[in-house]
Coordinates of C-alpha atoms in Angstrom, one line a residue:
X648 CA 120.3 56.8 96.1
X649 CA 122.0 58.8 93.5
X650 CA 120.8 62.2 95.1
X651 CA 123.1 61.4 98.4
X652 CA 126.2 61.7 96.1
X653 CA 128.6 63.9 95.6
X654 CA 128.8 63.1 91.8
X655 CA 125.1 63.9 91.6
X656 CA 125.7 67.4 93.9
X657 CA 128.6 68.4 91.0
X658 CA 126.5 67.9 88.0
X659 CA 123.6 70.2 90.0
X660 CA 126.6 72.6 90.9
X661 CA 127.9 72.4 87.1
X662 CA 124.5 73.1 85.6
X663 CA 123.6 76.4 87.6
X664 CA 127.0 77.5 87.6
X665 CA 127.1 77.5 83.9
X666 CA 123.8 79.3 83.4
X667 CA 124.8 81.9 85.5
X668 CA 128.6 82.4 83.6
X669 CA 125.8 82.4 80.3
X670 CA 124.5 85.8 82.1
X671 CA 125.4 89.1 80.9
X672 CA 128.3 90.5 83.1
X673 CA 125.5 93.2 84.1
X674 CA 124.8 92.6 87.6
X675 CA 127.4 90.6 89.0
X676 CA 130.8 91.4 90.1
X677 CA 132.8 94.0 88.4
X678 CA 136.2 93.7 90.2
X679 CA 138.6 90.9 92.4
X680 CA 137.0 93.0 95.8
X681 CA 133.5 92.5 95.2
X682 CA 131.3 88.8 95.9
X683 CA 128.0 87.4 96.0
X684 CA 125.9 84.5 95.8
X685 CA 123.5 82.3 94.1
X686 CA 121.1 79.9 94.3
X687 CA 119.2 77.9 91.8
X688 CA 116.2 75.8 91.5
X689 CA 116.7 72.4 89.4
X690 CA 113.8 70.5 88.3
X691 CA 114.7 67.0 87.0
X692 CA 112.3 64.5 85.1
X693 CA 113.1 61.1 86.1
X694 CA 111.7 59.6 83.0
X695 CA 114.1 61.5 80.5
X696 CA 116.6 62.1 83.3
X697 CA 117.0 65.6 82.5
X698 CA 118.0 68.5 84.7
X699 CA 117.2 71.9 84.2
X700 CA 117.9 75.3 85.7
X701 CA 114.1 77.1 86.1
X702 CA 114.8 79.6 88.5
X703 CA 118.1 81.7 89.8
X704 CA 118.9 84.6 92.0
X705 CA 122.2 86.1 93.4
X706 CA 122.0 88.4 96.2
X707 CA 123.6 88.9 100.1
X708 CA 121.2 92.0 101.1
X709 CA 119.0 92.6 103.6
X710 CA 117.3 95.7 104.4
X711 CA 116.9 97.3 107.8
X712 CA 113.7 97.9 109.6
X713 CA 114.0 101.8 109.6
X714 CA 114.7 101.8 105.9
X715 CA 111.6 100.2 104.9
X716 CA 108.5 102.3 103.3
X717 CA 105.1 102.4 103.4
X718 CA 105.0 102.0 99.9
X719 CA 106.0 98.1 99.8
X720 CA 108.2 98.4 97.2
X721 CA 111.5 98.2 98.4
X722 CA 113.1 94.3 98.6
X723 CA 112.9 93.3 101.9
X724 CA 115.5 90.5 101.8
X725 CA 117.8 89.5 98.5
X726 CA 119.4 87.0 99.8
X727 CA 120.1 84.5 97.0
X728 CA 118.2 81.8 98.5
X729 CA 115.1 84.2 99.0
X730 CA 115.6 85.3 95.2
X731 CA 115.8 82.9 93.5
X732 CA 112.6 81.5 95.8
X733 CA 110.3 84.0 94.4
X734 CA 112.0 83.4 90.5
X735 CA 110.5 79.9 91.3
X736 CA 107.3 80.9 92.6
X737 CA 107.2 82.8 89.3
X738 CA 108.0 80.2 87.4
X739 CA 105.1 78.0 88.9
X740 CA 102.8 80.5 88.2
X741 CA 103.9 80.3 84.2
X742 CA 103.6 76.7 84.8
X743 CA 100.2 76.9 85.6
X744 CA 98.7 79.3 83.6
X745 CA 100.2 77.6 80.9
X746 CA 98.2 74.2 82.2
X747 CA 95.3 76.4 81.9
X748 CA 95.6 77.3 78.1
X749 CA 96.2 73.7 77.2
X750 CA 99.7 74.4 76.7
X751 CA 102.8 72.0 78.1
X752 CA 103.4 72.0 81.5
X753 CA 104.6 70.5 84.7
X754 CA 101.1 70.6 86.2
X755 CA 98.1 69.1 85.6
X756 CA 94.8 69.4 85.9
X757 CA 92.4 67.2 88.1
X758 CA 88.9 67.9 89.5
X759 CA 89.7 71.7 89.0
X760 CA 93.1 71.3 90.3
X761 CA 96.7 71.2 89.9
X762 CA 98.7 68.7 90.4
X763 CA 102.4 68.3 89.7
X764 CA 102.8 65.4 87.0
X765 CA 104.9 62.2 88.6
X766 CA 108.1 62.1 88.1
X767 CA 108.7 66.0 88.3
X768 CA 111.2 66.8 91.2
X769 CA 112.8 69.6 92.4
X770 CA 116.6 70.6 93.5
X771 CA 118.3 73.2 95.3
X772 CA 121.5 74.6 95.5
X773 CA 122.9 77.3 96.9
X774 CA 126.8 78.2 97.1
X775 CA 127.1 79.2 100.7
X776 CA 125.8 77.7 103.8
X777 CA 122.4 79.4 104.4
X778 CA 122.7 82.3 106.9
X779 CA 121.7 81.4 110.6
X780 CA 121.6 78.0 112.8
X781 CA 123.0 76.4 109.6
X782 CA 126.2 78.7 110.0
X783 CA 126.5 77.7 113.7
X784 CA 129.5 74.8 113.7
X785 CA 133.0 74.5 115.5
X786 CA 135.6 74.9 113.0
X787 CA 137.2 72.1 113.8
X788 CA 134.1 70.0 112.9
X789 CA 134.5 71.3 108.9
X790 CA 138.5 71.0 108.9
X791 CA 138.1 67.3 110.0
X792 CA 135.5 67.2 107.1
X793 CA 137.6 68.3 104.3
X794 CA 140.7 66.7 105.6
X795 CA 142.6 69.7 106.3
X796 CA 144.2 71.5 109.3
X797 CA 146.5 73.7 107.1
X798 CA 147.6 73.8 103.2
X799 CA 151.0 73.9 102.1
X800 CA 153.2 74.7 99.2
X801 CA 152.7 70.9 98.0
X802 CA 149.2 70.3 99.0
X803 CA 146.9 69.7 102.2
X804 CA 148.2 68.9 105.3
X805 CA 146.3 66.5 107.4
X806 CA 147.5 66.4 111.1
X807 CA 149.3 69.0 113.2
X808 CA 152.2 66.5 113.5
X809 CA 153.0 67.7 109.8
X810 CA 153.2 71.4 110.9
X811 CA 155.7 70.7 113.8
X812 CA 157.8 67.7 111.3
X813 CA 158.0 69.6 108.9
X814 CA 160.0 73.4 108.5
X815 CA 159.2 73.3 104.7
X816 CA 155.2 73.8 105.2
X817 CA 153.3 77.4 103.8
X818 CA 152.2 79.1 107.2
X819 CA 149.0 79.0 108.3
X820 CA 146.7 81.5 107.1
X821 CA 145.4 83.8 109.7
X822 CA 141.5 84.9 109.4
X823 CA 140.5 88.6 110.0
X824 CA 136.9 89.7 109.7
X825 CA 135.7 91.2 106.4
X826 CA 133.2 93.8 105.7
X827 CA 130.6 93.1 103.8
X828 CA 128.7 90.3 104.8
X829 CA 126.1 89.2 107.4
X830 CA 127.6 85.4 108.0
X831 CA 130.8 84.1 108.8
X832 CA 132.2 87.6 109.8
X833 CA 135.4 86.2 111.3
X834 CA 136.4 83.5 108.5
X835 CA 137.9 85.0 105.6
X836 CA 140.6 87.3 103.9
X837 CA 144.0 86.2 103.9
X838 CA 147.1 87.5 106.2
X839 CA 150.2 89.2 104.3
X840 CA 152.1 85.8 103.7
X841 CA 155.1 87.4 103.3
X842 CA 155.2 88.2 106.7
X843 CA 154.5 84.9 107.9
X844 CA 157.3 83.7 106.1
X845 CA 159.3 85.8 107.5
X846 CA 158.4 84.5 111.0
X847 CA 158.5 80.8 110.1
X848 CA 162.3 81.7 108.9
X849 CA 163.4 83.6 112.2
X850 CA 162.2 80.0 113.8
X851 CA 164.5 78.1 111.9
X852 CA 167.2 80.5 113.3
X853 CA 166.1 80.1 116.5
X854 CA 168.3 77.4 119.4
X855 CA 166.6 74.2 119.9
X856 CA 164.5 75.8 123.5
X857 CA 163.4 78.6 121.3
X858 CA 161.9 76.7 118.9
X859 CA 160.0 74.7 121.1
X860 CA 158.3 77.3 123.2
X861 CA 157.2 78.6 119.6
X862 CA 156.4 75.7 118.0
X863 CA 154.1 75.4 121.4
X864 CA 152.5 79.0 121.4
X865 CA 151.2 78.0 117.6
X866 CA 150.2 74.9 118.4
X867 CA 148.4 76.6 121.2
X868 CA 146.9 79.8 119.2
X869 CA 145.9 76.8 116.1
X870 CA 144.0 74.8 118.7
X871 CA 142.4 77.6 120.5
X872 CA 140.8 78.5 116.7
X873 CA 139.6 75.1 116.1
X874 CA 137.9 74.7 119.3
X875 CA 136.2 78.0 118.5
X876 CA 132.4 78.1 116.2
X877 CA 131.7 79.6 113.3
X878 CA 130.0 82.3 114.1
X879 CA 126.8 84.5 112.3
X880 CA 125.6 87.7 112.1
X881 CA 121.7 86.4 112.6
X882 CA 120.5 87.5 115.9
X883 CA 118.0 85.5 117.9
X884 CA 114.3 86.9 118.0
X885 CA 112.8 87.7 121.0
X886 CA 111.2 85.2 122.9
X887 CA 114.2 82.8 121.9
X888 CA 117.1 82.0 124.2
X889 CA 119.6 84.8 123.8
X890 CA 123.3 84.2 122.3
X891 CA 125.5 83.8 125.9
X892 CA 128.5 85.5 123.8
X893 CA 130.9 83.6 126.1
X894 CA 134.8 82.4 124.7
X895 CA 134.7 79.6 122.1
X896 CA 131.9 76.7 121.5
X897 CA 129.8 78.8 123.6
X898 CA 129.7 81.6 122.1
X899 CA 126.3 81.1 120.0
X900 CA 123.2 79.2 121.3
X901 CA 121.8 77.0 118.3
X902 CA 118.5 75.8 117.7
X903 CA 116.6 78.8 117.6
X904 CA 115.0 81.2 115.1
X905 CA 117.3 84.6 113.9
X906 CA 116.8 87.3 112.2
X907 CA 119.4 88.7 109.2
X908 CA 121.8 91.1 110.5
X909 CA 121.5 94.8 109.2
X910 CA 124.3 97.4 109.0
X911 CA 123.6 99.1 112.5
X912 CA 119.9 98.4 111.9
X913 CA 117.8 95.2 112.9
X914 CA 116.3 93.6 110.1
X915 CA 112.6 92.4 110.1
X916 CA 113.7 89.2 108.0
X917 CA 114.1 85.3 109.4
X918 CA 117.3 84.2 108.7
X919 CA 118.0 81.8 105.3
X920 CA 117.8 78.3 107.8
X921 CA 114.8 79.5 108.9
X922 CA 112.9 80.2 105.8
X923 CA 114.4 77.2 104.3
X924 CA 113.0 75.5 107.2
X925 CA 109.8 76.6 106.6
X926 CA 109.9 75.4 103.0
X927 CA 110.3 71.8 104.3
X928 CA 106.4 71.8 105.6
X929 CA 104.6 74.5 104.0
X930 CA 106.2 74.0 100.5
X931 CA 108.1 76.5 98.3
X932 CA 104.7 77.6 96.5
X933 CA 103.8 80.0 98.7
X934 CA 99.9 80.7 99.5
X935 CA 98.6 82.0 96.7
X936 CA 99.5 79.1 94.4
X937 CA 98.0 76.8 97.3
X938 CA 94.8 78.2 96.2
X939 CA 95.1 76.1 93.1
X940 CA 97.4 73.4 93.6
X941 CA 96.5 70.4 95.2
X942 CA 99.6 69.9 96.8
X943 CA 102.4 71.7 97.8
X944 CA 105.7 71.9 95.7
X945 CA 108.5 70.4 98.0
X946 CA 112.4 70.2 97.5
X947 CA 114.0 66.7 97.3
X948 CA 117.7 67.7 97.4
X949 CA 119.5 70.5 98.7
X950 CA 122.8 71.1 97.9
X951 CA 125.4 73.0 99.5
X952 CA 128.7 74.4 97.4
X953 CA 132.3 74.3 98.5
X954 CA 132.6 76.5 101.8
X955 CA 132.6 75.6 105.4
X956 CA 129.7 72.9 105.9
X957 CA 128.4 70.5 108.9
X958 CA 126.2 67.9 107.6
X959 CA 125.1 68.0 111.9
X960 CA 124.5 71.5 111.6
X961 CA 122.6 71.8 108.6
X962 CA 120.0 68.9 109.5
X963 CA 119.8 70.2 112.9
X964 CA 118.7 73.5 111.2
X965 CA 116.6 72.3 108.3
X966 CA 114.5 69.7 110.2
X967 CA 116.0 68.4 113.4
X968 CA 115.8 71.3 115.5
X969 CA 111.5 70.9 116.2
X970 CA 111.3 67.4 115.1
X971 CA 109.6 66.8 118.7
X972 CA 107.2 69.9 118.4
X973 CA 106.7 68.4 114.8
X974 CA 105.4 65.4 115.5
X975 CA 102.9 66.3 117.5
X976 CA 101.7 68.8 114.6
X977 CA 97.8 69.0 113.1
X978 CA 99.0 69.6 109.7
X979 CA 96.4 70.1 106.7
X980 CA 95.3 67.4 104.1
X981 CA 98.5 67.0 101.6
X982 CA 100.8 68.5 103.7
X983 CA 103.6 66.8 105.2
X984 CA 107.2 67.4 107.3
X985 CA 109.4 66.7 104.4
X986 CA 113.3 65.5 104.8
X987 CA 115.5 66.7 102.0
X988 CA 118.4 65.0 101.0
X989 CA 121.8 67.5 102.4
X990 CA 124.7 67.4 100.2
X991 CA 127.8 69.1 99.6
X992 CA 129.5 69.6 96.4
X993 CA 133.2 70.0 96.1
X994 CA 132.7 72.8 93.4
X995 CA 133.3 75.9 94.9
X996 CA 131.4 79.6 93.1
X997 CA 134.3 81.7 91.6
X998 CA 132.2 84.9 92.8
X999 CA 132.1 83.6 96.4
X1000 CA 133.5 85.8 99.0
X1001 CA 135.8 82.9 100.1
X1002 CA 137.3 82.3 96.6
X1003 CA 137.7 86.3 95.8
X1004 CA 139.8 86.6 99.1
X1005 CA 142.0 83.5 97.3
X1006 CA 142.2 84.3 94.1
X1007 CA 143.0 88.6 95.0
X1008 CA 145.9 89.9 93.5
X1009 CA 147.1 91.6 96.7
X1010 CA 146.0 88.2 99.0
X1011 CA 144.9 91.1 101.9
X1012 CA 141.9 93.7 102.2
X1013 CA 138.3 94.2 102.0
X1014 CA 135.9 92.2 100.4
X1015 CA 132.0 93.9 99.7
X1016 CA 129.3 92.0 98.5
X1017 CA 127.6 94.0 95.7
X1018 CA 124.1 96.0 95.9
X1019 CA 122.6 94.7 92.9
X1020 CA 121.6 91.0 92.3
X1021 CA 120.3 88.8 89.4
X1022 CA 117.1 87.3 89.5
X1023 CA 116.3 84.9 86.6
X1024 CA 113.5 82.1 85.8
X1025 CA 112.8 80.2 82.6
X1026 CA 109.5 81.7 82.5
X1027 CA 110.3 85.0 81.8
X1028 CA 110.2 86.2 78.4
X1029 CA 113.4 88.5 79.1
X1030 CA 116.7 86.8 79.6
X1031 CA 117.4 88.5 83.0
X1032 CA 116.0 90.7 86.0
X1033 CA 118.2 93.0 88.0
X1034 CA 117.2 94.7 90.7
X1035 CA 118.6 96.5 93.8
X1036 CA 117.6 96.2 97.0
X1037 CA 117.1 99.6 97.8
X1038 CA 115.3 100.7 94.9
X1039 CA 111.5 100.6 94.3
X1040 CA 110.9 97.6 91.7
X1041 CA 108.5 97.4 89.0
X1042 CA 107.4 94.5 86.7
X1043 CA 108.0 91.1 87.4
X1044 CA 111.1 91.5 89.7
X1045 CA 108.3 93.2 91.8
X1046 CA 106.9 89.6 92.9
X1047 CA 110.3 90.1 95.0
X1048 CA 108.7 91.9 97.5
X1049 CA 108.1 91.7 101.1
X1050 CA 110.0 89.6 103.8

């Protein structure tokens, strides 16, 4: 199947990348410190093979429970996968009020319903793994998966053994947390490498015993970080089994449902692999389209850009974590437990968080995802939404609204 490829993930990477660089600077990024991320929806017609971008949103932000008014109009949760969500649900609102006036459409009409015409199929992509059980992986497990321990000055290493061979290999580059983000708080921003040099050179200074205590103490401090997890800022709702926060592996407890992580304030919001979860049975539609469709709008691929990944992780978190309450679920007429396709792309998202810490002029400091976030569907007359989370919203970025 061409959707299990990575050739097929690229040219879905490709085509939402490039509408968002065709985006007016307004909204994203200003400077090398700042990151963010995006998601798209892709709909493909299998009869003209065509692939188009309908939907988009960029966003890492997630509002606390104390900051939340009465009034309902404050974003509850722009992360980019949640964004550009609702862009879609917009869009297949367009979609079917355009089926309505005779005009052409996606959908159908059948008995006074709407159906989705065959061959019409759906793609998603977003450039980070989603937030939550998804994020939950040894390191170890993603190194393997790229085929690198460590890089060096002429390209990836792919074994230890080249570290200690070796005297001419780039130092490893330490990980320091970075503010700024709810996921992966441990993994990036890049030590001083001058420094490290500096250390590699007193080593080749150093007798023969020296060297070999060293070369042990690294080899040591590098394993201890691969046998370590990934770990995220989601915390686990109550009623689920708590995180045990013990050294290493053990430090999370997967499997369960989490809620985004606020700054010093809970968030009422499930984490990203939970709503996307959610999507794989109930549909991306939402329930007030189900009122008129006949069936729900499901995701066929789902495509994860170039960051840390586990293919094991993200199917435990999409479907295989209930699979045994799942199958023993009363679920209504035209709704089904739905098993996207998982794929990774090798493109990486120049605004990511991973590749600003690379591509920084200084190589060191602090990274902040940005306040504002782009929300953009081919329904809407205007080129572009932008919004920020904290402010009331008005118009049709107000279909952003609640959890």
């Amino acid at each position: 199947m061409e959707m299990c490829t990575e050739e097929f993930a690229n040219k879905i990477v490709q085509l939402c990348i490039s509408k968002y660089n065709s985006l007016k600077k307004t909204g994203k990024p200003k400077n090398e410190a700042e990151w963010t991320l995006l998601s798209c929806f892709v709909q493909e017609n299998q009869c003209s093979h065509k692939l188009k971008v309908v939907a988009l949103g960029t966003g890492s932000k997630c509002i606390g429970s104390h900051q939340l008014p009465s009034t309902g109009d404050i974003l509850h949760d722009s992360h980019a996968e949640v964004v550009a969500r609702r862009a879609f649900v917009l869009y297949l609102i367009t979609q079917v009020r355009k089926a309505t006036e005779g005009h052409n459409s996606i959908f159908e009409i059948k008995d006074g319903a709407y159906y989705l015409k065959s061959g019409i199929r759906f793609h998603f992509y977003t450039s980070h793994t989603p937030c939550g059980d998804a994020s939950i992986f040894l390191k170890q497990e993603w190194l393997e998966c790229v085929g690198n321990i460590l890089e060096t000055k002429e390209g990836p290493t792919t074994s230890l053994s080249s570290l200690i061979g070796d005297s001419d290999l780039e130092p490893p580059i330490k990980k320091r947390r970075c503010q700024g983000s709810s996921d992966f708080e441990d993994q990036i921003a890049l030590q001083d490498t001058k420094n490290a040099h500096v250390k590699f050179d007193n080593m080749r200074k150093m007798d023969d015993l020296e060297k070999e205590k060293n070369i042990t103490e690294c080899i040591d401090e590098v394993s201890e970080v691969l046998s370590d997890t990934f770990r995220t800022g989601a915390k686990c709702v109550a009623g689920e089994a708590p995180d045990p926060k013990l050294p290493g592996s053990k430090y999370h407890v997967t499997g369960v449902l989490r809620t985004k992580p606020g700054r010093g304030d809970p968030t009422l919001s499930l984490s990203c692999s939970d709503k996307i979860f959610r999507w794989t049975i109930l549909g991306v539609q939402g329930a007030l389209l189900m009122i008129l469709l006949k069936k729900p709008v499901y995701i066929t691929t789902i495509v994860i850009g170039q960051c840390p990944y586990s293919q094991e992780a993200m199917k435990r978190a999409i479907y295989g974590r209930f699979e045994d309450g799942l199958n023993n679920l009363n679920l209504p007429e035209e709704f089904s437990v739905q098993t996207p396709v998982l794929v990774q792309s090798s493109i990486d998202f120049a605004h990511s968080r991973i590749n600003i810490a690379k591509t920084s002029s200084e190589g060191i400091g602090i990274f902040t995802s940005i306040a504002t976030g782009l929300f953009k569907t081919s329904a809407s007359k205007q080129q572009l939404y932008i919004f920020n989370a904290r402010v009331p919203q008005q118009g049709p970025a107000a279909i952003l609204k609640g959890h």
